[in-house]
mmCIF file of the C-alpha atoms, coordinates in Angstrom:
data_MODEL
# 
_entry.id   MODEL 
# 
loop_
_atom_site.group_PDB 
_atom_site.id 
_atom_site.type_symbol 
_atom_site.label_atom_id 
_atom_site.label_alt_id 
_atom_site.label_comp_id 
_atom_site.label_asym_id 
_atom_site.label_entity_id 
_atom_site.label_seq_id 
_atom_site.pdbx_PDB_ins_code 
_atom_site.Cartn_x 
_atom_site.Cartn_y 
_atom_site.Cartn_z 
_atom_site.occupancy 
_atom_site.B_iso_or_equiv 
_atom_site.pdbx_formal_charge 
_atom_site.auth_seq_id 
_atom_site.auth_comp_id 
_atom_site.auth_asym_id 
_atom_site.auth_atom_id 
_atom_site.pdbx_PDB_model_num 
ATOM 1   C CA . MET A 1 1   ? -22.926 50.952  53.469 1.00 0.00 ? 1   MET A CA 1 
ATOM 2   C CA . GLY A 1 2   ? -25.789 48.775  52.338 1.00 0.00 ? 2   GLY A CA 1 
ATOM 3   C CA . ALA A 1 3   ? -27.384 48.612  48.925 1.00 0.00 ? 3   ALA A CA 1 
ATOM 4   C CA . ILE A 1 4   ? -29.790 51.389  48.027 1.00 0.00 ? 4   ILE A CA 1 
ATOM 5   C CA . ARG A 1 5   ? -33.379 50.157  47.984 1.00 0.00 ? 5   ARG A CA 1 
ATOM 6   C CA . TYR A 1 6   ? -35.655 52.078  45.684 1.00 0.00 ? 6   TYR A CA 1 
ATOM 7   C CA . PRO A 1 7   ? -39.393 52.222  46.365 1.00 0.00 ? 7   PRO A CA 1 
ATOM 8   C CA . ASP A 1 8   ? -41.644 49.881  44.431 1.00 0.00 ? 8   ASP A CA 1 
ATOM 9   C CA . PRO A 1 9   ? -43.229 51.455  41.329 1.00 0.00 ? 9   PRO A CA 1 
ATOM 10  C CA . THR A 1 10  ? -46.791 52.653  41.642 1.00 0.00 ? 10  THR A CA 1 
ATOM 11  C CA . PRO A 1 11  ? -49.595 51.278  39.443 1.00 0.00 ? 11  PRO A CA 1 
ATOM 12  C CA . GLU A 1 12  ? -49.489 54.499  37.393 1.00 0.00 ? 12  GLU A CA 1 
ATOM 13  C CA . GLN A 1 13  ? -45.763 54.058  36.761 1.00 0.00 ? 13  GLN A CA 1 
ATOM 14  C CA . LEU A 1 14  ? -46.278 50.423  35.739 1.00 0.00 ? 14  LEU A CA 1 
ATOM 15  C CA . ALA A 1 15  ? -49.020 51.479  33.325 1.00 0.00 ? 15  ALA A CA 1 
ATOM 16  C CA . ARG A 1 16  ? -46.796 54.168  31.762 1.00 0.00 ? 16  ARG A CA 1 
ATOM 17  C CA . ARG A 1 17  ? -43.958 51.659  31.338 1.00 0.00 ? 17  ARG A CA 1 
ATOM 18  C CA . ALA A 1 18  ? -46.271 49.151  29.650 1.00 0.00 ? 18  ALA A CA 1 
ATOM 19  C CA . TYR A 1 19  ? -47.579 51.883  27.333 1.00 0.00 ? 19  TYR A CA 1 
ATOM 20  C CA . ALA A 1 20  ? -44.022 52.944  26.498 1.00 0.00 ? 20  ALA A CA 1 
ATOM 21  C CA . ARG A 1 21  ? -43.076 49.341  25.623 1.00 0.00 ? 21  ARG A CA 1 
ATOM 22  C CA . ARG A 1 22  ? -46.116 48.940  23.367 1.00 0.00 ? 22  ARG A CA 1 
ATOM 23  C CA . HIS A 1 23  ? -45.423 52.281  21.668 1.00 0.00 ? 23  HIS A CA 1 
ATOM 24  C CA . ALA A 1 24  ? -41.753 51.364  21.091 1.00 0.00 ? 24  ALA A CA 1 
ATOM 25  C CA . ALA A 1 25  ? -42.797 47.982  19.662 1.00 0.00 ? 25  ALA A CA 1 
ATOM 26  C CA . LYS A 1 26  ? -45.207 49.727  17.245 1.00 0.00 ? 26  LYS A CA 1 
ATOM 27  C CA . CYS A 1 27  ? -42.482 52.135  16.156 1.00 0.00 ? 27  CYS A CA 1 
ATOM 28  C CA . ARG A 1 28  ? -40.053 49.261  15.517 1.00 0.00 ? 28  ARG A CA 1 
ATOM 29  C CA . ALA A 1 29  ? -42.707 47.340  13.577 1.00 0.00 ? 29  ALA A CA 1 
ATOM 30  C CA . ALA A 1 30  ? -43.492 50.406  11.424 1.00 0.00 ? 30  ALA A CA 1 
ATOM 31  C CA . LYS A 1 31  ? -39.782 50.979  10.736 1.00 0.00 ? 31  LYS A CA 1 
ATOM 32  C CA . LEU A 1 32  ? -39.313 47.312  9.788  1.00 0.00 ? 32  LEU A CA 1 
ATOM 33  C CA . ALA A 1 33  ? -42.378 47.387  7.505  1.00 0.00 ? 33  ALA A CA 1 
ATOM 34  C CA . ALA A 1 34  ? -41.037 50.486  5.746  1.00 0.00 ? 34  ALA A CA 1 
ATOM 35  C CA . ALA A 1 35  ? -37.633 48.829  5.261  1.00 0.00 ? 35  ALA A CA 1 
ATOM 36  C CA . ASN A 1 36  ? -39.225 45.610  3.952  1.00 0.00 ? 36  ASN A CA 1 
ATOM 37  C CA . GLN A 1 37  ? -41.510 47.496  1.558  1.00 0.00 ? 37  GLN A CA 1 
ATOM 38  C CA . HIS A 1 38  ? -38.790 47.722  -1.097 1.00 0.00 ? 38  HIS A CA 1 
ATOM 39  C CA . ALA A 1 39  ? -36.760 44.669  -0.074 1.00 0.00 ? 39  ALA A CA 1 
ATOM 40  C CA . ARG A 1 40  ? -36.826 41.074  -1.282 1.00 0.00 ? 40  ARG A CA 1 
ATOM 41  C CA . THR A 1 41  ? -35.668 39.502  1.988  1.00 0.00 ? 41  THR A CA 1 
ATOM 42  C CA . CYS A 1 42  ? -36.543 40.403  5.571  1.00 0.00 ? 42  CYS A CA 1 
ATOM 43  C CA . THR A 1 43  ? -34.318 43.065  7.176  1.00 0.00 ? 43  THR A CA 1 
ATOM 44  C CA . HIS A 1 44  ? -35.196 42.224  10.779 1.00 0.00 ? 44  HIS A CA 1 
ATOM 45  C CA . ARG A 1 45  ? -32.007 42.312  12.840 1.00 0.00 ? 45  ARG A CA 1 
ATOM 46  C CA . GLU A 1 46  ? -30.914 39.142  14.640 1.00 0.00 ? 46  GLU A CA 1 
ATOM 47  C CA . GLY A 1 47  ? -28.001 39.989  16.878 1.00 0.00 ? 47  GLY A CA 1 
ATOM 48  C CA . PRO A 1 48  ? -25.445 42.748  16.305 1.00 0.00 ? 48  PRO A CA 1 
ATOM 49  C CA . HIS A 1 49  ? -24.509 41.738  12.755 1.00 0.00 ? 49  HIS A CA 1 
ATOM 50  C CA . GLY A 1 50  ? -27.097 39.213  11.529 1.00 0.00 ? 50  GLY A CA 1 
ATOM 51  C CA . ARG A 1 51  ? -30.394 39.641  9.722  1.00 0.00 ? 51  ARG A CA 1 
ATOM 52  C CA . CYS A 1 52  ? -33.433 37.399  9.259  1.00 0.00 ? 52  CYS A CA 1 
ATOM 53  C CA . GLY A 1 53  ? -33.000 37.067  5.493  1.00 0.00 ? 53  GLY A CA 1 
ATOM 54  C CA . GLY A 1 54  ? -36.289 35.249  4.939  1.00 0.00 ? 54  GLY A CA 1 
ATOM 55  C CA . LEU A 1 55  ? -38.082 35.634  1.612  1.00 0.00 ? 55  LEU A CA 1 
ATOM 56  C CA . LEU A 1 56  ? -40.919 38.141  1.968  1.00 0.00 ? 56  LEU A CA 1 
ATOM 57  C CA . GLU A 1 57  ? -44.452 37.237  0.883  1.00 0.00 ? 57  GLU A CA 1 
ATOM 58  C CA . ASP A 1 58  ? -47.292 39.499  -0.207 1.00 0.00 ? 58  ASP A CA 1 
ATOM 59  C CA . ARG A 1 59  ? -50.864 38.760  0.884  1.00 0.00 ? 59  ARG A CA 1 
ATOM 60  C CA . VAL A 1 60  ? -54.091 40.721  0.673  1.00 0.00 ? 60  VAL A CA 1 
ATOM 61  C CA . VAL A 1 61  ? -55.671 41.790  3.987  1.00 0.00 ? 61  VAL A CA 1 
ATOM 62  C CA . ASN A 1 62  ? -58.917 43.834  3.859  1.00 0.00 ? 62  ASN A CA 1 
ATOM 63  C CA . GLY A 1 63  ? -58.189 44.900  0.307  1.00 0.00 ? 63  GLY A CA 1 
ATOM 64  C CA . ARG A 1 64  ? -54.629 45.982  1.078  1.00 0.00 ? 64  ARG A CA 1 
ATOM 65  C CA . VAL A 1 65  ? -51.410 44.231  0.093  1.00 0.00 ? 65  VAL A CA 1 
ATOM 66  C CA . VAL A 1 66  ? -49.425 43.412  3.235  1.00 0.00 ? 66  VAL A CA 1 
ATOM 67  C CA . ARG A 1 67  ? -45.848 42.178  3.061  1.00 0.00 ? 67  ARG A CA 1 
ATOM 68  C CA . SER A 1 68  ? -44.904 39.618  5.700  1.00 0.00 ? 68  SER A CA 1 
ATOM 69  C CA . CYS A 1 69  ? -42.026 37.314  6.602  1.00 0.00 ? 69  CYS A CA 1 
ATOM 70  C CA . PRO A 1 70  ? -42.800 33.615  7.308  1.00 0.00 ? 70  PRO A CA 1 
ATOM 71  C CA . ARG A 1 71  ? -39.579 33.275  9.319  1.00 0.00 ? 71  ARG A CA 1 
ATOM 72  C CA . CYS A 1 72  ? -40.538 36.115  11.640 1.00 0.00 ? 72  CYS A CA 1 
ATOM 73  C CA . ALA A 1 73  ? -44.028 34.638  11.997 1.00 0.00 ? 73  ALA A CA 1 
ATOM 74  C CA . ARG A 1 74  ? -42.535 31.329  13.187 1.00 0.00 ? 74  ARG A CA 1 
ATOM 75  C CA . ARG A 1 75  ? -40.201 33.192  15.552 1.00 0.00 ? 75  ARG A CA 1 
ATOM 76  C CA . LYS A 1 76  ? -43.060 35.134  17.122 1.00 0.00 ? 76  LYS A CA 1 
ATOM 77  C CA . ALA A 1 77  ? -45.093 31.928  17.457 1.00 0.00 ? 77  ALA A CA 1 
ATOM 78  C CA . GLY A 1 78  ? -42.201 30.103  19.141 1.00 0.00 ? 78  GLY A CA 1 
ATOM 79  C CA . ILE A 1 79  ? -41.759 27.498  16.356 1.00 0.00 ? 79  ILE A CA 1 
ATOM 80  C CA . CYS A 1 80  ? -38.320 26.308  15.308 1.00 0.00 ? 80  CYS A CA 1 
ATOM 81  C CA . ARG A 1 81  ? -37.056 27.713  12.007 1.00 0.00 ? 81  ARG A CA 1 
ATOM 82  C CA . ASP A 1 82  ? -35.972 24.286  10.716 1.00 0.00 ? 82  ASP A CA 1 
ATOM 83  C CA . CYS A 1 83  ? -38.549 21.869  12.202 1.00 0.00 ? 83  CYS A CA 1 
ATOM 84  C CA . PRO A 1 84  ? -42.028 21.882  13.820 1.00 0.00 ? 84  PRO A CA 1 
ATOM 85  C CA . ARG A 1 85  ? -40.702 21.635  17.405 1.00 0.00 ? 85  ARG A CA 1 
ATOM 86  C CA . PRO A 1 86  ? -40.940 24.554  19.882 1.00 0.00 ? 86  PRO A CA 1 
ATOM 87  C CA . VAL A 1 87  ? -37.941 26.836  20.228 1.00 0.00 ? 87  VAL A CA 1 
ATOM 88  C CA . TYR A 1 88  ? -35.340 26.510  22.969 1.00 0.00 ? 88  TYR A CA 1 
ATOM 89  C CA . GLY A 1 89  ? -35.335 29.818  24.838 1.00 0.00 ? 89  GLY A CA 1 
ATOM 90  C CA . GLN A 1 90  ? -37.522 32.903  24.992 1.00 0.00 ? 90  GLN A CA 1 
ATOM 91  C CA . VAL A 1 91  ? -40.439 32.993  22.575 1.00 0.00 ? 91  VAL A CA 1 
ATOM 92  C CA . GLY A 1 92  ? -40.048 35.900  20.189 1.00 0.00 ? 92  GLY A CA 1 
ATOM 93  C CA . LYS A 1 93  ? -36.239 35.847  20.358 1.00 0.00 ? 93  LYS A CA 1 
ATOM 94  C CA . ALA A 1 94  ? -35.136 32.213  20.082 1.00 0.00 ? 94  ALA A CA 1 
ATOM 95  C CA . LEU A 1 95  ? -34.912 30.861  16.534 1.00 0.00 ? 95  LEU A CA 1 
ATOM 96  C CA . ARG A 1 96  ? -34.455 27.100  16.856 1.00 0.00 ? 96  ARG A CA 1 
ATOM 97  C CA . CYS A 1 97  ? -35.072 24.127  19.105 1.00 0.00 ? 97  CYS A CA 1 
ATOM 98  C CA . ALA A 1 98  ? -32.191 22.639  21.092 1.00 0.00 ? 98  ALA A CA 1 
ATOM 99  C CA . ALA A 1 99  ? -31.244 20.007  18.472 1.00 0.00 ? 99  ALA A CA 1 
ATOM 100 C CA . CYS A 1 100 ? -31.413 22.376  15.480 1.00 0.00 ? 100 CYS A CA 1 
ATOM 101 C CA . LYS A 1 101 ? -29.529 25.050  17.427 1.00 0.00 ? 101 LYS A CA 1 
ATOM 102 C CA . ALA A 1 102 ? -26.689 22.616  18.161 1.00 0.00 ? 102 ALA A CA 1 
ATOM 103 C CA . ARG A 1 103 ? -26.490 21.639  14.473 1.00 0.00 ? 103 ARG A CA 1 
ATOM 104 C CA . SER A 1 104 ? -26.533 25.297  13.393 1.00 0.00 ? 104 SER A CA 1 
ATOM 105 C CA . VAL A 1 105 ? -23.763 26.247  15.833 1.00 0.00 ? 105 VAL A CA 1 
ATOM 106 C CA . ALA A 1 106 ? -21.634 23.300  14.679 1.00 0.00 ? 106 ALA A CA 1 
ATOM 107 C CA . MET A 1 107 ? -22.140 24.245  11.024 1.00 0.00 ? 107 MET A CA 1 
ATOM 108 C CA . GLN A 1 108 ? -21.278 27.905  11.656 1.00 0.00 ? 108 GLN A CA 1 
ATOM 109 C CA . THR A 1 109 ? -18.183 26.913  13.633 1.00 0.00 ? 109 THR A CA 1 
ATOM 110 C CA . LYS A 1 110 ? -17.026 24.624  10.833 1.00 0.00 ? 110 LYS A CA 1 
ATOM 111 C CA . LYS A 1 111 ? -17.662 27.353  8.258  1.00 0.00 ? 111 LYS A CA 1 
ATOM 112 C CA . SER A 1 112 ? -15.711 29.911  10.290 1.00 0.00 ? 112 SER A CA 1 
ATOM 113 C CA . GLU A 1 113 ? -12.787 27.515  10.740 1.00 0.00 ? 113 GLU A CA 1 
ATOM 114 C CA . ALA A 1 114 ? -12.673 26.852  6.996  1.00 0.00 ? 114 ALA A CA 1 
ATOM 115 C CA . ALA A 1 115 ? -12.809 30.574  6.175  1.00 0.00 ? 115 ALA A CA 1 
ATOM 116 C CA . HIS A 1 116 ? -10.033 31.541  8.615  1.00 0.00 ? 116 HIS A CA 1 
ATOM 117 C CA . ARG A 1 117 ? -7.919  28.373  8.558  1.00 0.00 ? 117 ARG A CA 1 
ATOM 118 C CA . ALA A 1 118 ? -4.887  29.972  6.892  1.00 0.00 ? 118 ALA A CA 1 
ATOM 119 C CA . GLU A 1 119 ? -4.624  32.913  9.272  1.00 0.00 ? 119 GLU A CA 1 
ATOM 120 C CA . LYS A 1 120 ? -5.226  30.699  12.312 1.00 0.00 ? 120 LYS A CA 1 
ATOM 121 C CA . ARG A 1 121 ? -2.478  28.319  11.227 1.00 0.00 ? 121 ARG A CA 1 
ATOM 122 C CA . ALA A 1 122 ? -0.108  31.217  10.586 1.00 0.00 ? 122 ALA A CA 1 
ATOM 123 C CA . ARG A 1 123 ? -0.831  32.659  14.013 1.00 0.00 ? 123 ARG A CA 1 
ATOM 124 C CA . ALA A 1 124 ? -0.389  29.296  15.743 1.00 0.00 ? 124 ALA A CA 1 
ATOM 125 C CA . ARG A 1 125 ? 2.878   28.667  13.896 1.00 0.00 ? 125 ARG A CA 1 
ATOM 126 C CA . GLU A 1 126 ? 4.119   32.124  14.839 1.00 0.00 ? 126 GLU A CA 1 
ATOM 127 C CA . LEU A 1 127 ? 3.393   31.483  18.518 1.00 0.00 ? 127 LEU A CA 1 
ATOM 128 C CA . TRP A 1 128 ? 4.967   28.011  18.312 1.00 0.00 ? 128 TRP A CA 1 
ATOM 129 C CA . LEU A 1 129 ? 8.195   29.312  16.743 1.00 0.00 ? 129 LEU A CA 1 
ATOM 130 C CA . ALA A 1 130 ? 8.396   32.141  19.259 1.00 0.00 ? 130 ALA A CA 1 
ATOM 131 C CA . MET A 1 131 ? 8.443   29.549  22.046 1.00 0.00 ? 131 MET A CA 1 
ATOM 132 C CA . PRO A 1 132 ? 11.866  28.393  23.318 1.00 0.00 ? 132 PRO A CA 1 
ATOM 133 C CA . ALA A 1 133 ? 13.087  25.112  21.836 1.00 0.00 ? 133 ALA A CA 1 
ATOM 134 C CA . GLU A 1 134 ? 13.187  23.453  25.271 1.00 0.00 ? 134 GLU A CA 1 
ATOM 135 C CA . GLU A 1 135 ? 9.527   24.302  25.894 1.00 0.00 ? 135 GLU A CA 1 
ATOM 136 C CA . ARG A 1 136 ? 8.509   23.001  22.467 1.00 0.00 ? 136 ARG A CA 1 
ATOM 137 C CA . GLU A 1 137 ? 10.296  19.710  23.128 1.00 0.00 ? 137 GLU A CA 1 
ATOM 138 C CA . ARG A 1 138 ? 8.718   19.424  26.594 1.00 0.00 ? 138 ARG A CA 1 
ATOM 139 C CA . ARG A 1 139 ? 5.216   19.933  25.189 1.00 0.00 ? 139 ARG A CA 1 
ATOM 140 C CA . ALA A 1 140 ? 5.824   17.431  22.393 1.00 0.00 ? 140 ALA A CA 1 
ATOM 141 C CA . ILE A 1 141 ? 6.942   14.818  24.934 1.00 0.00 ? 141 ILE A CA 1 
ATOM 142 C CA . LEU A 1 142 ? 3.860   15.429  27.076 1.00 0.00 ? 142 LEU A CA 1 
ATOM 143 C CA . LYS A 1 143 ? 1.559   15.206  24.062 1.00 0.00 ? 143 LYS A CA 1 
ATOM 144 C CA . ARG A 1 144 ? 3.050   11.851  23.090 1.00 0.00 ? 144 ARG A CA 1 
ATOM 145 C CA . ALA A 1 145 ? 2.697   10.685  26.695 1.00 0.00 ? 145 ALA A CA 1 
ATOM 146 C CA . TRP A 1 146 ? -0.963  11.732  26.757 1.00 0.00 ? 146 TRP A CA 1 
ATOM 147 C CA . ARG A 1 147 ? -1.677  9.659   23.635 1.00 0.00 ? 147 ARG A CA 1 
ATOM 148 C CA . LYS A 1 148 ? 0.030   6.646   25.200 1.00 0.00 ? 148 LYS A CA 1 
ATOM 149 C CA . ALA A 1 149 ? -1.929  7.122   28.439 1.00 0.00 ? 149 ALA A CA 1 
ATOM 150 C CA . HIS A 1 150 ? -5.313  7.363   26.664 1.00 0.00 ? 150 HIS A CA 1 
ATOM 151 C CA . PRO A 1 151 ? -5.386  4.817   23.809 1.00 0.00 ? 151 PRO A CA 1 
ATOM 152 C CA . ASP A 1 152 ? -9.184  4.560   23.976 1.00 0.00 ? 152 ASP A CA 1 
ATOM 153 C CA . LYS A 1 153 ? -9.584  8.294   23.336 1.00 0.00 ? 153 LYS A CA 1 
ATOM 154 C CA . VAL A 1 154 ? -7.035  8.179   20.516 1.00 0.00 ? 154 VAL A CA 1 
ATOM 155 C CA . LYS A 1 155 ? -8.942  5.273   18.960 1.00 0.00 ? 155 LYS A CA 1 
ATOM 156 C CA . ALA A 1 156 ? -12.239 7.187   19.191 1.00 0.00 ? 156 ALA A CA 1 
ATOM 157 C CA . GLN A 1 157 ? -10.640 10.255  17.619 1.00 0.00 ? 157 GLN A CA 1 
ATOM 158 C CA . LYS A 1 158 ? -9.285  8.185   14.737 1.00 0.00 ? 158 LYS A CA 1 
ATOM 159 C CA . ARG A 1 159 ? -12.737 6.685   14.249 1.00 0.00 ? 159 ARG A CA 1 
ATOM 160 C CA . ARG A 1 160 ? -14.341 10.142  14.077 1.00 0.00 ? 160 ARG A CA 1 
ATOM 161 C CA . GLU A 1 161 ? -11.707 11.307  11.613 1.00 0.00 ? 161 GLU A CA 1 
ATOM 162 C CA . ALA A 1 162 ? -12.295 8.229   9.442  1.00 0.00 ? 162 ALA A CA 1 
ATOM 163 C CA . LEU A 1 163 ? -16.033 8.934   9.321  1.00 0.00 ? 163 LEU A CA 1 
ATOM 164 C CA . ARG A 1 164 ? -15.369 12.543  8.285  1.00 0.00 ? 164 ARG A CA 1 
ATOM 165 C CA . GLN A 1 165 ? -13.183 11.574  5.338  1.00 0.00 ? 165 GLN A CA 1 
ATOM 166 C CA . SER A 1 166 ? -14.246 12.403  1.801  1.00 0.00 ? 166 SER A CA 1 
ATOM 167 C CA . PRO A 1 167 ? -15.174 9.619   -0.670 1.00 0.00 ? 167 PRO A CA 1 
ATOM 168 C CA . HIS A 1 168 ? -11.892 10.281  -2.496 1.00 0.00 ? 168 HIS A CA 1 
ATOM 169 C CA . ALA A 1 169 ? -9.855  9.685   0.689  1.00 0.00 ? 169 ALA A CA 1 
ATOM 170 C CA . ARG A 1 170 ? -11.824 6.548   1.549  1.00 0.00 ? 170 ARG A CA 1 
ATOM 171 C CA . ALA A 1 171 ? -11.260 5.148   -1.945 1.00 0.00 ? 171 ALA A CA 1 
ATOM 172 C CA . TYR A 1 172 ? -7.525  5.850   -1.644 1.00 0.00 ? 172 TYR A CA 1 
ATOM 173 C CA . HIS A 1 173 ? -7.243  4.027   1.677  1.00 0.00 ? 173 HIS A CA 1 
ATOM 174 C CA . GLN A 1 174 ? -9.240  1.114   0.312  1.00 0.00 ? 174 GLN A CA 1 
ATOM 175 C CA . ARG A 1 175 ? -6.814  0.793   -2.623 1.00 0.00 ? 175 ARG A CA 1 
ATOM 176 C CA . TYR A 1 176 ? -3.876  1.062   -0.196 1.00 0.00 ? 176 TYR A CA 1 
ATOM 177 C CA . ARG A 1 177 ? -5.226  -1.757  1.983  1.00 0.00 ? 177 ARG A CA 1 
ATOM 178 C CA . GLU A 1 178 ? -5.960  -3.971  -1.013 1.00 0.00 ? 178 GLU A CA 1 
ATOM 179 C CA . ALA A 1 179 ? -2.404  -3.508  -2.348 1.00 0.00 ? 179 ALA A CA 1 
ATOM 180 C CA . ARG A 1 180 ? -0.903  -4.562  1.014  1.00 0.00 ? 180 ARG A CA 1 
ATOM 181 C CA . LYS A 1 181 ? -3.435  -7.190  1.950  1.00 0.00 ? 181 LYS A CA 1 
ATOM 182 C CA . GLY A 1 182 ? -0.823  -9.948  2.053  1.00 0.00 ? 182 GLY A CA 1 
ATOM 183 C CA . GLN A 1 183 ? 1.480   -8.008  4.381  1.00 0.00 ? 183 GLN A CA 1 
ATOM 184 C CA . ARG A 1 184 ? -1.352  -7.174  6.753  1.00 0.00 ? 184 ARG A CA 1 
ATOM 185 C CA . SER A 1 185 ? -2.492  -10.793 6.820  1.00 0.00 ? 185 SER A CA 1 
ATOM 186 C CA . ALA A 1 186 ? 1.029   -11.973 7.711  1.00 0.00 ? 186 ALA A CA 1 
ATOM 187 C CA . VAL A 1 187 ? 1.224   -9.487  10.595 1.00 0.00 ? 187 VAL A CA 1 
ATOM 188 C CA . ALA A 1 188 ? -2.235  -10.482 11.799 1.00 0.00 ? 188 ALA A CA 1 
ATOM 189 C CA . MET A 1 189 ? -1.197  -14.156 11.969 1.00 0.00 ? 189 MET A CA 1 
ATOM 190 C CA . GLY A 1 190 ? 1.557   -13.413 14.487 1.00 0.00 ? 190 GLY A CA 1 
ATOM 191 C CA . HIS A 1 191 ? 4.561   -11.191 15.217 1.00 0.00 ? 191 HIS A CA 1 
ATOM 192 C CA . ALA A 1 192 ? 7.019   -10.261 17.968 1.00 0.00 ? 192 ALA A CA 1 
ATOM 193 C CA . CYS A 1 193 ? 6.102   -7.696  20.640 1.00 0.00 ? 193 CYS A CA 1 
ATOM 194 C CA . LEU A 1 194 ? 7.914   -4.383  20.130 1.00 0.00 ? 194 LEU A CA 1 
ATOM 195 C CA . GLY A 1 195 ? 8.496   -4.057  23.863 1.00 0.00 ? 195 GLY A CA 1 
ATOM 196 C CA . CYS A 1 196 ? 9.774   -7.396  25.123 1.00 0.00 ? 196 CYS A CA 1 
ATOM 197 C CA . GLY A 1 197 ? 10.019  -9.494  21.975 1.00 0.00 ? 197 GLY A CA 1 
ATOM 198 C CA . GLU A 1 198 ? 7.417   -12.020 23.141 1.00 0.00 ? 198 GLU A CA 1 
ATOM 199 C CA . TRP A 1 199 ? 5.532   -13.704 20.317 1.00 0.00 ? 199 TRP A CA 1 
ATOM 200 C CA . ILE A 1 200 ? 1.987   -12.444 19.770 1.00 0.00 ? 200 ILE A CA 1 
ATOM 201 C CA . PRO A 1 201 ? 0.141   -15.264 17.986 1.00 0.00 ? 201 PRO A CA 1 
ATOM 202 C CA . ARG A 1 202 ? -2.740  -13.322 16.434 1.00 0.00 ? 202 ARG A CA 1 
ATOM 203 C CA . GLY A 1 203 ? -4.017  -9.793  16.093 1.00 0.00 ? 203 GLY A CA 1 
ATOM 204 C CA . ARG A 1 204 ? -2.668  -6.431  14.987 1.00 0.00 ? 204 ARG A CA 1 
ATOM 205 C CA . ALA A 1 205 ? -1.480  -5.225  18.426 1.00 0.00 ? 205 ALA A CA 1 
ATOM 206 C CA . LYS A 1 206 ? 2.117   -3.983  18.310 1.00 0.00 ? 206 LYS A CA 1 
ATOM 207 C CA . LYS A 1 207 ? 2.767   -4.893  21.959 1.00 0.00 ? 207 LYS A CA 1 
ATOM 208 C CA . CYS A 1 208 ? 1.608   -7.566  24.333 1.00 0.00 ? 208 CYS A CA 1 
ATOM 209 C CA . GLY A 1 209 ? -0.795  -6.809  27.174 1.00 0.00 ? 209 GLY A CA 1 
ATOM 210 C CA . PRO A 1 210 ? 1.814   -6.307  29.968 1.00 0.00 ? 210 PRO A CA 1 
ATOM 211 C CA . CYS A 1 211 ? 3.938   -4.035  27.753 1.00 0.00 ? 211 CYS A CA 1 
ATOM 212 C CA . ARG A 1 212 ? 0.907   -1.938  26.784 1.00 0.00 ? 212 ARG A CA 1 
ATOM 213 C CA . GLN A 1 213 ? -0.060  -1.533  30.436 1.00 0.00 ? 213 GLN A CA 1 
ATOM 214 C CA . ARG A 1 214 ? 3.509   -0.652  31.412 1.00 0.00 ? 214 ARG A CA 1 
ATOM 215 C CA . THR A 1 215 ? 3.695   1.973   28.654 1.00 0.00 ? 215 THR A CA 1 
ATOM 216 C CA . ARG A 1 216 ? 0.380   3.436   29.806 1.00 0.00 ? 216 ARG A CA 1 
ATOM 217 C CA . ASP A 1 217 ? 1.481   3.581   33.467 1.00 0.00 ? 217 ASP A CA 1 
ATOM 218 C CA . GLU A 1 218 ? 4.787   5.261   32.554 1.00 0.00 ? 218 GLU A CA 1 
ATOM 219 C CA . ALA A 1 219 ? 2.976   7.866   30.444 1.00 0.00 ? 219 ALA A CA 1 
ATOM 220 C CA . ARG A 1 220 ? 0.494   8.618   33.233 1.00 0.00 ? 220 ARG A CA 1 
ATOM 221 C CA . ALA A 1 221 ? 3.321   8.987   35.743 1.00 0.00 ? 221 ALA A CA 1 
ATOM 222 C CA . LEU A 1 222 ? 5.056   11.449  33.411 1.00 0.00 ? 222 LEU A CA 1 
ATOM 223 C CA . LEU A 1 223 ? 1.859   13.467  32.997 1.00 0.00 ? 223 LEU A CA 1 
ATOM 224 C CA . ARG A 1 224 ? 1.266   13.583  36.759 1.00 0.00 ? 224 ARG A CA 1 
ATOM 225 C CA . SER A 1 225 ? 4.834   14.767  37.388 1.00 0.00 ? 225 SER A CA 1 
ATOM 226 C CA . ALA A 1 226 ? 4.288   17.614  34.864 1.00 0.00 ? 226 ALA A CA 1 
ATOM 227 C CA . GLY A 1 227 ? 0.946   18.627  36.400 1.00 0.00 ? 227 GLY A CA 1 
ATOM 228 C CA . TRP A 1 228 ? -1.196  17.341  33.524 1.00 0.00 ? 228 TRP A CA 1 
ATOM 229 C CA . ALA A 1 229 ? -4.406  15.394  34.064 1.00 0.00 ? 229 ALA A CA 1 
ATOM 230 C CA . ALA A 1 230 ? -3.488  11.730  33.691 1.00 0.00 ? 230 ALA A CA 1 
# 
């Protein structure tokens, strides 16, 4: 049985639909104006739980005081809430441009993670402890193998974490490095490879080049055997 095809609407039906949309928009605008009449911030709904929240302004139009919201005016005009660029999405609904939207989503995600960190950690720990000990050990081995197989990604992650550190943490690490400057200099001048014992003349690498490559190949082989992306 094929899909039911309804007849195209007539011009009269299209006109009635357009009139109904305009009438509904006027009713919503009147309801919003009545709600904003005794409010300090805009009560326009944005999504199921959010509101505009912009500070309302009073201006005189034809001898009457009209209360308006600058945020809603920018939204209707298709201007980003945080910058002069056009919005990314449908005009009248979208709030920000692509760059400001990405920053806002990242900030909201970070705020949500900070607010629910304790319960998320408790839930993750509960699931981890409910897992059999053999499965926990298997996953730990695979995680260590993944880090050995992708040293460039681990290095980039450490760099991002270092840039996110607070000034207090950076000052602590600086004091730690200064206190052990002599030890670090001795290691940098030369040391034995942890894999084969070959002497590494300079640098902070713990293993020589062949040992690092062998460790990486073994880790990738282990990941492939377990079905992980190597």
